[in-house]
Short mmCIF file of C-alpha atoms in Angstrom, two decimals:
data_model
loop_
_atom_site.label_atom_id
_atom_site.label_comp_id
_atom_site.label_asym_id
_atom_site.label_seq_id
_atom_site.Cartn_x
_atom_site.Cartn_y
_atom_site.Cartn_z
CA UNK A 510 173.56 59.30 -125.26
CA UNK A 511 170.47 60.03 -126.80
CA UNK A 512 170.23 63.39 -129.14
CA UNK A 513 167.56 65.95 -129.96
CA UNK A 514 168.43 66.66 -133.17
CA UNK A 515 168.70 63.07 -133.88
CA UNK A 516 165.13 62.19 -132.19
CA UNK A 517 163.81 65.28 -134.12
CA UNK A 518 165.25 64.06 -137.22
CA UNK A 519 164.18 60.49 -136.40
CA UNK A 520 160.39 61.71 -136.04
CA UNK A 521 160.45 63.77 -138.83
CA UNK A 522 162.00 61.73 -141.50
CA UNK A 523 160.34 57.94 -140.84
CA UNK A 524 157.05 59.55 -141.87
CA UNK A 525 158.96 61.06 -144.75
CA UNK A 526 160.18 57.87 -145.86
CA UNK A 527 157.24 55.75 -144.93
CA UNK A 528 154.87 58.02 -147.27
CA UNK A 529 158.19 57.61 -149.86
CA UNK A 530 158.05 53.66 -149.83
CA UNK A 531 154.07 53.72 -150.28
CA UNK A 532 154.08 56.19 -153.20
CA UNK A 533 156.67 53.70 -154.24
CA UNK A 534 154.49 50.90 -153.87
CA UNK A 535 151.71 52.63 -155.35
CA UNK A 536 153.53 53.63 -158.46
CA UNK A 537 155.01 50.71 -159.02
CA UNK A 538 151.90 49.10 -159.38
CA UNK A 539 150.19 51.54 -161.23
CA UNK A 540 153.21 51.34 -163.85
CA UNK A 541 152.80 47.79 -163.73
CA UNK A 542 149.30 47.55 -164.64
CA UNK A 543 149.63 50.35 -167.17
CA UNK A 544 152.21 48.82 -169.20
CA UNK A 545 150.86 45.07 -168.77
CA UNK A 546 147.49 46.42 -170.16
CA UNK A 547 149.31 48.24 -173.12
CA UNK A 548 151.28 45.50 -174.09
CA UNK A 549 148.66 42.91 -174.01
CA UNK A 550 146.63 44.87 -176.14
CA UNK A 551 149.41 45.20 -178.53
CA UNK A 552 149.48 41.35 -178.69
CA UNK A 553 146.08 41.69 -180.36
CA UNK A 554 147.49 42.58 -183.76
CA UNK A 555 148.93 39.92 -184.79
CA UNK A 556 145.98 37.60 -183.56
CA UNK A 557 144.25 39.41 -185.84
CA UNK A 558 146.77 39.67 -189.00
CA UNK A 559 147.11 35.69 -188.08
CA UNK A 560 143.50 35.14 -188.17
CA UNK A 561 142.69 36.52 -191.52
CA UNK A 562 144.90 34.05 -193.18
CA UNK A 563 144.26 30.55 -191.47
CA UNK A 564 143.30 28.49 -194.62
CA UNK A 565 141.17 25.43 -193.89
CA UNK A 566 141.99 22.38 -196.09
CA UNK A 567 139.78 18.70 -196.77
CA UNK A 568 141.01 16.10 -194.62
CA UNK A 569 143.99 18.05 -193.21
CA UNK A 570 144.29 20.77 -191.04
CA UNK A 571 144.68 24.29 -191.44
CA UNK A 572 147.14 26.50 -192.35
CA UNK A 573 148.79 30.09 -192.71
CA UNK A 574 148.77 31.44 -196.26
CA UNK A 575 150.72 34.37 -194.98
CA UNK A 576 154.95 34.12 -196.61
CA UNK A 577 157.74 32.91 -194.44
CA UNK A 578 158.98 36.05 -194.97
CA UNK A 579 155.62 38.06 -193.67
CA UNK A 580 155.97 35.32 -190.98
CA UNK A 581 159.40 35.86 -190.06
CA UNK A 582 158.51 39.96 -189.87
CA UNK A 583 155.21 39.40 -188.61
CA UNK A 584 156.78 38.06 -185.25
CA UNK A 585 160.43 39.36 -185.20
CA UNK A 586 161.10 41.98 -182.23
CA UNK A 587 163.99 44.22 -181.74
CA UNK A 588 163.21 43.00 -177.73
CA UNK A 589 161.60 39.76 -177.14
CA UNK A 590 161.11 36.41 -178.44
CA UNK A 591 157.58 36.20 -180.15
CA UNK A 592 155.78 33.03 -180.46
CA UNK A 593 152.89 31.86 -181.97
CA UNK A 594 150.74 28.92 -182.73
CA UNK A 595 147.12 27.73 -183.44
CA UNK A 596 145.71 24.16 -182.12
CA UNK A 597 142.19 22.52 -181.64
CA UNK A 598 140.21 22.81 -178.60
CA UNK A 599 141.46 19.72 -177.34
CA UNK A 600 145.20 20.80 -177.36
CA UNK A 601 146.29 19.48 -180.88
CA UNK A 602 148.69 22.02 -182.94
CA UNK A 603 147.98 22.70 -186.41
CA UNK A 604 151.26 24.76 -186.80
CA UNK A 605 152.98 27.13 -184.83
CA UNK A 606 156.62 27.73 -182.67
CA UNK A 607 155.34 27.75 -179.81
CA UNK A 608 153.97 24.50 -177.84
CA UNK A 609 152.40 25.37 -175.03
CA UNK A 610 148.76 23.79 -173.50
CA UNK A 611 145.55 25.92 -174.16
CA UNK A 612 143.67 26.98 -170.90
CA UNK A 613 140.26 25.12 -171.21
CA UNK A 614 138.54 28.36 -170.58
CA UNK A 615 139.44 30.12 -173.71
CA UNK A 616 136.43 32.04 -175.26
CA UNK A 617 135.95 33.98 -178.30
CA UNK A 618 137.47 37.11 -176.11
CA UNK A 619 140.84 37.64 -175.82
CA UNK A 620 142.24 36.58 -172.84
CA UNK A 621 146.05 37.10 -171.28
CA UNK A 622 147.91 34.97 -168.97
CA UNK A 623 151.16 34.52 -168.04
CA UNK A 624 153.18 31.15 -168.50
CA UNK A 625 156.87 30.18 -168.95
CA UNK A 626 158.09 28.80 -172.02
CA UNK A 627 161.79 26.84 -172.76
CA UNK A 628 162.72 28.59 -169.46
CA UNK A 629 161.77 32.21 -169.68
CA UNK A 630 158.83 34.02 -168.43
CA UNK A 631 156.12 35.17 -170.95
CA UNK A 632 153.06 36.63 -171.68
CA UNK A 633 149.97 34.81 -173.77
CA UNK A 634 147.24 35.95 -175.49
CA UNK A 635 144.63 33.64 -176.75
CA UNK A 636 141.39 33.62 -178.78
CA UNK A 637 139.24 30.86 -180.02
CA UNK A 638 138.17 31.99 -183.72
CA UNK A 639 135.25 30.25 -185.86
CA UNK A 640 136.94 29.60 -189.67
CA UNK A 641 134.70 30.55 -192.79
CA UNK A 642 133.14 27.24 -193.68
CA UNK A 643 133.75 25.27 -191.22
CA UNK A 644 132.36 23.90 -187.54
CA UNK A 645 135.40 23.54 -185.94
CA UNK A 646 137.00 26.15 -183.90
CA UNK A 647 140.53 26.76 -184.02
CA UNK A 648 142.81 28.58 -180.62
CA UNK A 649 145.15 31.23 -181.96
CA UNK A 650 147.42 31.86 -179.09
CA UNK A 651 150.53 34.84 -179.32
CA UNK A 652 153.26 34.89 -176.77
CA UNK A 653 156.21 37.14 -176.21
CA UNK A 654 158.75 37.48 -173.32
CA UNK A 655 159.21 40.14 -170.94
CA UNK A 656 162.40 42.27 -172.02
CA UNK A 657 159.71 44.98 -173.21
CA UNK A 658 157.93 45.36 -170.93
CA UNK A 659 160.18 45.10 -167.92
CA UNK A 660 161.95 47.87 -169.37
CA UNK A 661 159.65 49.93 -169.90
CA UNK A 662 158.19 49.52 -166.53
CA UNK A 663 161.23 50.48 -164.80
CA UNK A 664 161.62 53.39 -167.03
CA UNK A 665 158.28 54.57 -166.30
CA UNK A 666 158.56 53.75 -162.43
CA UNK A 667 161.57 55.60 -162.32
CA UNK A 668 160.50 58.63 -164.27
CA UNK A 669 157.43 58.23 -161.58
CA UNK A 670 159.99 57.69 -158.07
CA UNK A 671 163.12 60.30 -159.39
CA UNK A 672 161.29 63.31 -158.61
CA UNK A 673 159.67 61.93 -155.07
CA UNK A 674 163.36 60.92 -154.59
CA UNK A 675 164.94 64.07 -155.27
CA UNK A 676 161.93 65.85 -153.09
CA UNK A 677 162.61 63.52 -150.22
CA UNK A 678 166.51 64.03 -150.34
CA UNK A 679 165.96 68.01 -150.68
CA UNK A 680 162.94 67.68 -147.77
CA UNK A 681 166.11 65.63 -145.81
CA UNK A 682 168.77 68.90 -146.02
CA UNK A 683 166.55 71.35 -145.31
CA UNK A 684 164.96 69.45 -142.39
CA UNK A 685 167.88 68.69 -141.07
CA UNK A 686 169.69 72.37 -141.82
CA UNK A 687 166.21 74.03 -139.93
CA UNK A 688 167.00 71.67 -137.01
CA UNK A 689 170.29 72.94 -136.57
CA UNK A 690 169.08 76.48 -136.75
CA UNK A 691 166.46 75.58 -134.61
CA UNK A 692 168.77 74.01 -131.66
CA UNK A 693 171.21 77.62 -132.10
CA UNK A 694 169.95 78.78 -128.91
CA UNK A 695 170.38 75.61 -126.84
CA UNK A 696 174.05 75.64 -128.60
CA UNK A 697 174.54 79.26 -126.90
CA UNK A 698 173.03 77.81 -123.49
CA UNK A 699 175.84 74.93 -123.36
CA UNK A 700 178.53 77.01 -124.44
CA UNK A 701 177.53 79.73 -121.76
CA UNK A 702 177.64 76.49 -119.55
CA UNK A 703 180.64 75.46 -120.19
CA UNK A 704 182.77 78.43 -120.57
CA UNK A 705 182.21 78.75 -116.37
CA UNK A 706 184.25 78.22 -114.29
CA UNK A 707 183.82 76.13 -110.55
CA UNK A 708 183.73 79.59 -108.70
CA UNK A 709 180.99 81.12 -111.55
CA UNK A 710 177.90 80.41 -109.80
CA UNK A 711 175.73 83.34 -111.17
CA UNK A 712 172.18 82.43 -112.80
CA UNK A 713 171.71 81.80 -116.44
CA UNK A 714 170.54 84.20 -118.77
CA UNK A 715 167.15 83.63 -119.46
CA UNK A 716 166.90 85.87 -122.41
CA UNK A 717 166.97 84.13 -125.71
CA UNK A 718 165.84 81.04 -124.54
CA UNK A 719 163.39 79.03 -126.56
CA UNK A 720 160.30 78.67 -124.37
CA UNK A 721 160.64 75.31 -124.32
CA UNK A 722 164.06 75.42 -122.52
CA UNK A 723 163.17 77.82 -119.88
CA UNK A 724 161.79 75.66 -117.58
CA UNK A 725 164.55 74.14 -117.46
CA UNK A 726 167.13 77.09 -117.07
CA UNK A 727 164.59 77.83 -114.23
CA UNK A 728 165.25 74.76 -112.73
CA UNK A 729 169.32 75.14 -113.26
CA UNK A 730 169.13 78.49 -112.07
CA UNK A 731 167.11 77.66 -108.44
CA UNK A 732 169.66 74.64 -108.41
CA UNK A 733 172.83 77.48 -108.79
CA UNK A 734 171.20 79.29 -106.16
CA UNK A 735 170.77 76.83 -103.45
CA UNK A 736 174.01 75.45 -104.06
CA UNK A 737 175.57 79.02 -103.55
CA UNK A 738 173.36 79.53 -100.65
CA UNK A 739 174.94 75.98 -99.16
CA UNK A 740 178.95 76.49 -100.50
CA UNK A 741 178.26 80.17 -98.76
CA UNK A 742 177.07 78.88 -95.36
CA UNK A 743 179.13 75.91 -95.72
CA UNK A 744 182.48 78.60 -96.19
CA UNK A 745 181.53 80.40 -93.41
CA UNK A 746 181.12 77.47 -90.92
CA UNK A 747 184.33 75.97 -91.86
CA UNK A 748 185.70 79.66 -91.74
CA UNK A 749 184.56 80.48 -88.39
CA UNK A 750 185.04 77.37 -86.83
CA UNK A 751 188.96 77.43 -88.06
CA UNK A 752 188.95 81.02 -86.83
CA UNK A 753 187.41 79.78 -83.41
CA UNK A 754 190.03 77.14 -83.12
CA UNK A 755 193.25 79.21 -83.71
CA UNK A 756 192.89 80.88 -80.68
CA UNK A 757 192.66 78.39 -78.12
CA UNK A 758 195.29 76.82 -80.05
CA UNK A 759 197.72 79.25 -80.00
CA UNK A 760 197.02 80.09 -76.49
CA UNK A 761 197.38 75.97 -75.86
CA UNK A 762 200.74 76.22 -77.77
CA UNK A 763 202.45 78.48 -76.21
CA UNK A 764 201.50 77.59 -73.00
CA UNK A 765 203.39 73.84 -73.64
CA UNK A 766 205.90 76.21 -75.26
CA UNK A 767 206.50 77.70 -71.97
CA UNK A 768 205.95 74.49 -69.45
CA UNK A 769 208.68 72.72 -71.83
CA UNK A 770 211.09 75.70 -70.84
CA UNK A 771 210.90 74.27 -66.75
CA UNK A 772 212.36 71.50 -65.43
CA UNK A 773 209.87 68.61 -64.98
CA UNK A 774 210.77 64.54 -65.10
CA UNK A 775 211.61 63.04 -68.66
CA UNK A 776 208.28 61.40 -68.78
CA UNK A 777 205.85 64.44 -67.86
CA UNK A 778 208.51 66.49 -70.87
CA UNK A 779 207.61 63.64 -73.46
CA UNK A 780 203.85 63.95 -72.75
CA UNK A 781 204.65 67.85 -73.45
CA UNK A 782 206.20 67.55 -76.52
CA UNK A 783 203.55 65.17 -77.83
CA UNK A 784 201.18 67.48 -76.77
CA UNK A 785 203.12 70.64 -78.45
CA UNK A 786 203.25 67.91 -81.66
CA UNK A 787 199.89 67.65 -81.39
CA UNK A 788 198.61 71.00 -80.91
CA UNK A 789 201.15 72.27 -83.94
CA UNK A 790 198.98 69.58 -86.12
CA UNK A 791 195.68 71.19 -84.86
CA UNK A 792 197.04 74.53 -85.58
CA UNK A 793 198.06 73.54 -89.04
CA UNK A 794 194.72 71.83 -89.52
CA UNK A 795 193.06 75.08 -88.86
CA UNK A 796 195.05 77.30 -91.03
CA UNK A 797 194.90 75.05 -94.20
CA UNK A 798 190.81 74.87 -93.28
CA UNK A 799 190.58 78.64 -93.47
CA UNK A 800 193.04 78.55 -96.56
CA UNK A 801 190.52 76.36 -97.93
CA UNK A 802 187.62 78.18 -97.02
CA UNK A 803 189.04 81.04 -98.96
CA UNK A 804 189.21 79.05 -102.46
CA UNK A 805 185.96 77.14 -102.55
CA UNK A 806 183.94 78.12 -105.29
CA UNK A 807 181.78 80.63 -105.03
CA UNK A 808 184.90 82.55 -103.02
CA UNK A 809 185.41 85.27 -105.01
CA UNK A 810 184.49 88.05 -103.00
CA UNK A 811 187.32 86.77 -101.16
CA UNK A 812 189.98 87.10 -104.01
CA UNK A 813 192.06 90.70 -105.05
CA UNK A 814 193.69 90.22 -108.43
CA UNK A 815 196.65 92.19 -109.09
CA UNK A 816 200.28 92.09 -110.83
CA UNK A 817 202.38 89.87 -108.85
CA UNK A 818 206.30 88.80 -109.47
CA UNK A 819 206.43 85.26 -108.38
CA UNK A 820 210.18 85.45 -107.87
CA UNK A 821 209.56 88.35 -105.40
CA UNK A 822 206.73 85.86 -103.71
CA UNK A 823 209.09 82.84 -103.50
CA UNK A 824 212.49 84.46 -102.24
CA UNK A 825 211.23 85.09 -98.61
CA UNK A 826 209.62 82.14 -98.23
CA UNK A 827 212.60 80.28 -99.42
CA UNK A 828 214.41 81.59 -96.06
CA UNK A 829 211.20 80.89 -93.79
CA UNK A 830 211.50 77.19 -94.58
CA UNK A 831 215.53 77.35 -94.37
CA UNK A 832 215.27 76.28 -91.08
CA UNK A 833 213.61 73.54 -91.68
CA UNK A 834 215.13 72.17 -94.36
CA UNK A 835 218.64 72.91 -92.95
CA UNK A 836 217.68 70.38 -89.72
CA UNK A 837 216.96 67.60 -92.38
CA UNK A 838 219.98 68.51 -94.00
CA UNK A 839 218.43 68.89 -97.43
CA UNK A 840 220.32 71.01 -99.84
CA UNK A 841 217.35 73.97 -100.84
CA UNK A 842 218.48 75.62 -103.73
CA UNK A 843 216.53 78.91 -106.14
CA UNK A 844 216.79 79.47 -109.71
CA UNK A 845 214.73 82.74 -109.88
CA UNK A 846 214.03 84.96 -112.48
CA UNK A 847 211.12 87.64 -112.95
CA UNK A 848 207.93 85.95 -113.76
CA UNK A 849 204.75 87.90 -113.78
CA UNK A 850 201.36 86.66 -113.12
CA UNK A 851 197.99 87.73 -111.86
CA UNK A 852 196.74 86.47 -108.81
CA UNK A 853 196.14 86.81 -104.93
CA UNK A 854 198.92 87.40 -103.26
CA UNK A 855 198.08 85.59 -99.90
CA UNK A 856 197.03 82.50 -102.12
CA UNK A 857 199.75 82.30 -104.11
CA UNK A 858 202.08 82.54 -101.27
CA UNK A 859 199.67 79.55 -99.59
CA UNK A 860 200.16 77.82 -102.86
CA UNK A 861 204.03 78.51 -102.70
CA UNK A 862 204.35 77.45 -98.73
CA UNK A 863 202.07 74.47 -99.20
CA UNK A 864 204.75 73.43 -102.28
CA UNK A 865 207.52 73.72 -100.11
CA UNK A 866 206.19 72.38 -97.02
CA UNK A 867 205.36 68.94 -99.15
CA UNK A 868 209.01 68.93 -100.12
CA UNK A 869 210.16 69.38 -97.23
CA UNK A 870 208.09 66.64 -95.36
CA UNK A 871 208.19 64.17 -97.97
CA UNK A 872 212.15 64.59 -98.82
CA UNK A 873 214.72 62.21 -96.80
CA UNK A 874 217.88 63.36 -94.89
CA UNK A 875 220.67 64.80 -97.44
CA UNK A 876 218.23 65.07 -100.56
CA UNK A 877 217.65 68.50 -102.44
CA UNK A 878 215.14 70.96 -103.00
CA UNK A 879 215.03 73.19 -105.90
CA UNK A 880 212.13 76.12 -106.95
CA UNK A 881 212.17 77.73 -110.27
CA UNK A 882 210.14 80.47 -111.76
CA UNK A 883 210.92 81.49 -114.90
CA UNK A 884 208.99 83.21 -117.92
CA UNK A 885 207.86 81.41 -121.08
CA UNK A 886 205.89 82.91 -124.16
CA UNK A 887 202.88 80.57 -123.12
CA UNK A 888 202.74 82.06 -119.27
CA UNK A 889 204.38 81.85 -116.35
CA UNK A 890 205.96 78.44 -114.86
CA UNK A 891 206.51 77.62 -111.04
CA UNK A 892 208.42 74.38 -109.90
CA UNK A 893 209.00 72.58 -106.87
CA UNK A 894 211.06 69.99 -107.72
CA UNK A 895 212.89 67.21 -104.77
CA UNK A 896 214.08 63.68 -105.17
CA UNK A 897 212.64 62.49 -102.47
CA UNK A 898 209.61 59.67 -102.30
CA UNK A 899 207.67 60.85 -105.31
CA UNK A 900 204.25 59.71 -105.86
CA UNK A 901 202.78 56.93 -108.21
CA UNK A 902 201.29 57.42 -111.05
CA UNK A 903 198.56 56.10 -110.39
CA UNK A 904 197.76 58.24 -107.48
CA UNK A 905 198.61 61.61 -108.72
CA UNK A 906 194.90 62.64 -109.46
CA UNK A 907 194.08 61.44 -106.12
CA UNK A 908 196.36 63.06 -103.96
CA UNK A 909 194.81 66.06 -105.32
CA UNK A 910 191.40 64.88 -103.12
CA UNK A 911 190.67 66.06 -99.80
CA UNK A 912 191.69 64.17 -96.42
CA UNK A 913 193.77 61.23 -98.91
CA UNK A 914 197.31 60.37 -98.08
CA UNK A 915 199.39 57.86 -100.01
CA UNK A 916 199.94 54.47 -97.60
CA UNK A 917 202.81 54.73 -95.60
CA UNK A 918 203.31 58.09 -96.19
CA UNK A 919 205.88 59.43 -93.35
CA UNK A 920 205.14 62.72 -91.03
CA UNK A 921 201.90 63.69 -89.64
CA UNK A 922 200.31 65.78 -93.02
CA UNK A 923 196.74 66.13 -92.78
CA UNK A 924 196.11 65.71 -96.31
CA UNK A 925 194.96 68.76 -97.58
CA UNK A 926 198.33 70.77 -98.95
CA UNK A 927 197.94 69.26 -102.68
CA UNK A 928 194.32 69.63 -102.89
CA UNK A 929 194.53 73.31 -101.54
CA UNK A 930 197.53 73.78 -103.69
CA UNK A 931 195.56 72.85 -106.76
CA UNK A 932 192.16 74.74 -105.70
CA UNK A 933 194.01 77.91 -105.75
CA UNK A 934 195.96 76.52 -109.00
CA UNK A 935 192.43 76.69 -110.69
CA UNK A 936 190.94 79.61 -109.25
CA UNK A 937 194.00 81.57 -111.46
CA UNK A 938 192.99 79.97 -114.14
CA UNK A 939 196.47 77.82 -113.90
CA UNK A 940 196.86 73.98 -114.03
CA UNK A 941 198.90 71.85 -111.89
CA UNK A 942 200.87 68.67 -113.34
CA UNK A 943 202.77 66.19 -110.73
CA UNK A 944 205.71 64.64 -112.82
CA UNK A 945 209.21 62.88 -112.42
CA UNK A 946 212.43 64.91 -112.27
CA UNK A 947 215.02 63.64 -115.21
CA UNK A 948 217.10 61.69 -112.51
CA UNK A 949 214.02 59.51 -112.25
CA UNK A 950 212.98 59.72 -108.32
CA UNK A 951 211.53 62.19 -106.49
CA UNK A 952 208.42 64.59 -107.49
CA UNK A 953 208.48 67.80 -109.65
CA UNK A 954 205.32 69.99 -109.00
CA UNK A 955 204.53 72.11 -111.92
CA UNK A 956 202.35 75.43 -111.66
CA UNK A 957 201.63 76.68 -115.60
CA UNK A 958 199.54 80.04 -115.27
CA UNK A 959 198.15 81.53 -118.43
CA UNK A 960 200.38 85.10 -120.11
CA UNK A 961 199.35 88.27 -118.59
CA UNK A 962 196.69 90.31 -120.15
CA UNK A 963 198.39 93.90 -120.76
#
């Protein structure tokens, strides 16, 4: 995912470095030059200590008067290898350690070149001389390796790059510690973000915000607004049309209640009851659409918070769905203890019926039921726990979606108890886990709710 501090960073620093490698470059070669010129002129002295003592001699050719000894200091170096020799124009040596050709464009200036010699790069200096006396020129040529003078052209290069270094590295923190400053406020704008929840749809603070941003906390802000404006007219559709639809229902019902009560031939009394079946479905449709309705986000207006015992929520329901469970012949069992929370009362008893009614429907002949609530130091804990059919777990996140049934699921559920179950899980701030009982079948729904704020 691409980053702004990183991009900032990125476009700051590549000029940085680029104008770091050409100072580099630059110094580099102006340490090069500097110490090739100073050496080379230091190869000049002993040219010239060399040329004040070449003898010349009748019919033989010249020599050095100077010692061995002056020799042997004249060209010793704590460094390099020094070399020297002295030949005729046409390449003959007179005498001399080094043997090396003569460039045929050596004048009575000095010049310098560069050669290699047994190996090892070094550096020449030659001069053609005149001798006292005599016609004949003689080419005094000096040589030395490198050891010097790549030394002291790192040295000086580095003494040169350190402090641009150092600069660049400093320039590197404090860009990149003034870019973090710098993104603070967008830091504040996520957390504030984030820290919503689904039913927080007010507009973003605009106060704060670096100019740059606020077009686009405009933009977030008209988006928060329209989608309000839709989840609000969207709630109230789905509300009234639910509302619309109990009425007729119920009137529908208990009219098929009543004709079911008369005597009528066995195959007009199964049309009835399929009838009653389906109009009970309708009527349970509606009431989990206006459940629903209640906990979308944006809802709130809907909700009244207050101190609730769960236990106190759970024990009358537990004989509501007695009935039920009694013509299954499923053993529903309580282990209750006080357990406060803070919630809705007429959505946590939804939460609790649509628990139970799962159970219930989803739990085969002569299997058990059991609901705990109990207190823990992290918050309060509601289970549902049965062994009946359980659900995969692979499809326990989507059996919390809307409308989706496991295949082959028995009974005539409409798919919405577990997604309405955890709607209002999340609207308390509470998170629902599906897991395994310890016998290994069934399903064990677990409700955790964060402690109560005293």
């Amino acid at each position: 995912m691409p980053s702004l501090k990183k991009s900032l960073l990125t476009w700051l620093l590549i000029p940085l470095l680029s104008l770091l490698t050409l100072a580099s470059v630059g110094a580099f070669y102006v340490a090069d030059k500097s110490a090739t010129s100073a050496f080379d002129k230091a190869l000049l002295d002993p040219i010239q200590v060399l040329s004040q003592h070449i003898q010349l001699q009748k019919g033989a050719p010249p020599i050095i008067t100077l010692s061995p000894e002056s020799l042997h200091s004249l060209f010793t170096d704590a460094y390099d290898s020094v070399y020297y020799q002295v030949v005729s124009p046409t390449n003959k040596l007179y005498t001399g350690t080094l043997n090396l050709s003569v460039p045929s464009n050596v004048g009575y200036k000095p010049q310098f070149y560069s050669a290699k010699f047994k190996g090892r790069d070094i550096r020449v200096a030659a001069i053609r001389l005149t001798l006292d006396g005599s016609d004949d020129d003689v080419i005094v040529q000096i040589a030395e390796t490198l050891t010097k003078r790549d030394r002291n052209l790192y040295e000086t290069l580095l003494i040169m790059i350190l402090p641009s270094i150092i600069i660049t590295l400093a320039a590197v923190v404090l860009v990149g510690f003034g870019i973090s400053r710098g993104l603070v406020p967008l830091q504040k704008l996520k957390n504030e973000i984030t820290r919503r929840s689904l039913n927080d749809l007010r507009a973003v603070p605009e106060s704060n915000v670096p100019i740059e941003v606020l077009p686009v906390v405009h933009a977030l802000n008209n988006l928060l607004s329209n989608l309000e404006a839709a989840i609000d007219g969207q709630q109230r559709f789905l509300a009234n049309a639910a509302h619309q639809l109990r009425t007729p229902l119920a009137g529908l019902q208990t009219q098929v209640e009543l004709a079911l009560r008369m005597d009528m031939p066995a195959d007009v009394h199964a049309i009835f009851t399929q009838l009653l079946d389906a109009t009970q479905r309708a009527t349970h449709l509606a009431n989990q659409l206006l459940t629903l309705a209640r906990v979308e986000p944006g809802a709130m207006h809907l909700v009244s918070m207050q101190r609730l015992d769960l236990a106190q929520l759970v024990e009358p329901l537990i004989g509501l769905m007695l009935v039920r469970a009694q013509v299954k012949k499923l053993d529903l069992g309580f282990e209750l203890s006080e357990t406060v929370v803070t919630g809705d009362k007429l959505l946590l008893t939804e939460l609790i019926t649509n628990l139970l009614d799962n159970a219930i429907r989803y739990t085969l002949e002569n299997g058990y039921i059991t609901v705990r609530c109990y207190q823990t130091a992290a918050g309060a804990v509601l289970e549902v726990e049965d062994n009946g059919l359980g659900i995969p777990e692979s499809l326990r996140r989507r059996v919390l979606e809307r409308f989706y049934r496991v295949d082959g699921s028995p009974g005539n559920g409409c798919g919405l108890g577990l997604a309405i179950v955890d709607e209002i899980a999340k609207l308390h701030g509470a998170t629902l886990e599906i897991l395994t009982p310890e016998l290994g079948r069934g399903t064990r729904m677990v409700v955790r709710f964060s402690p109560v704020v005293t």
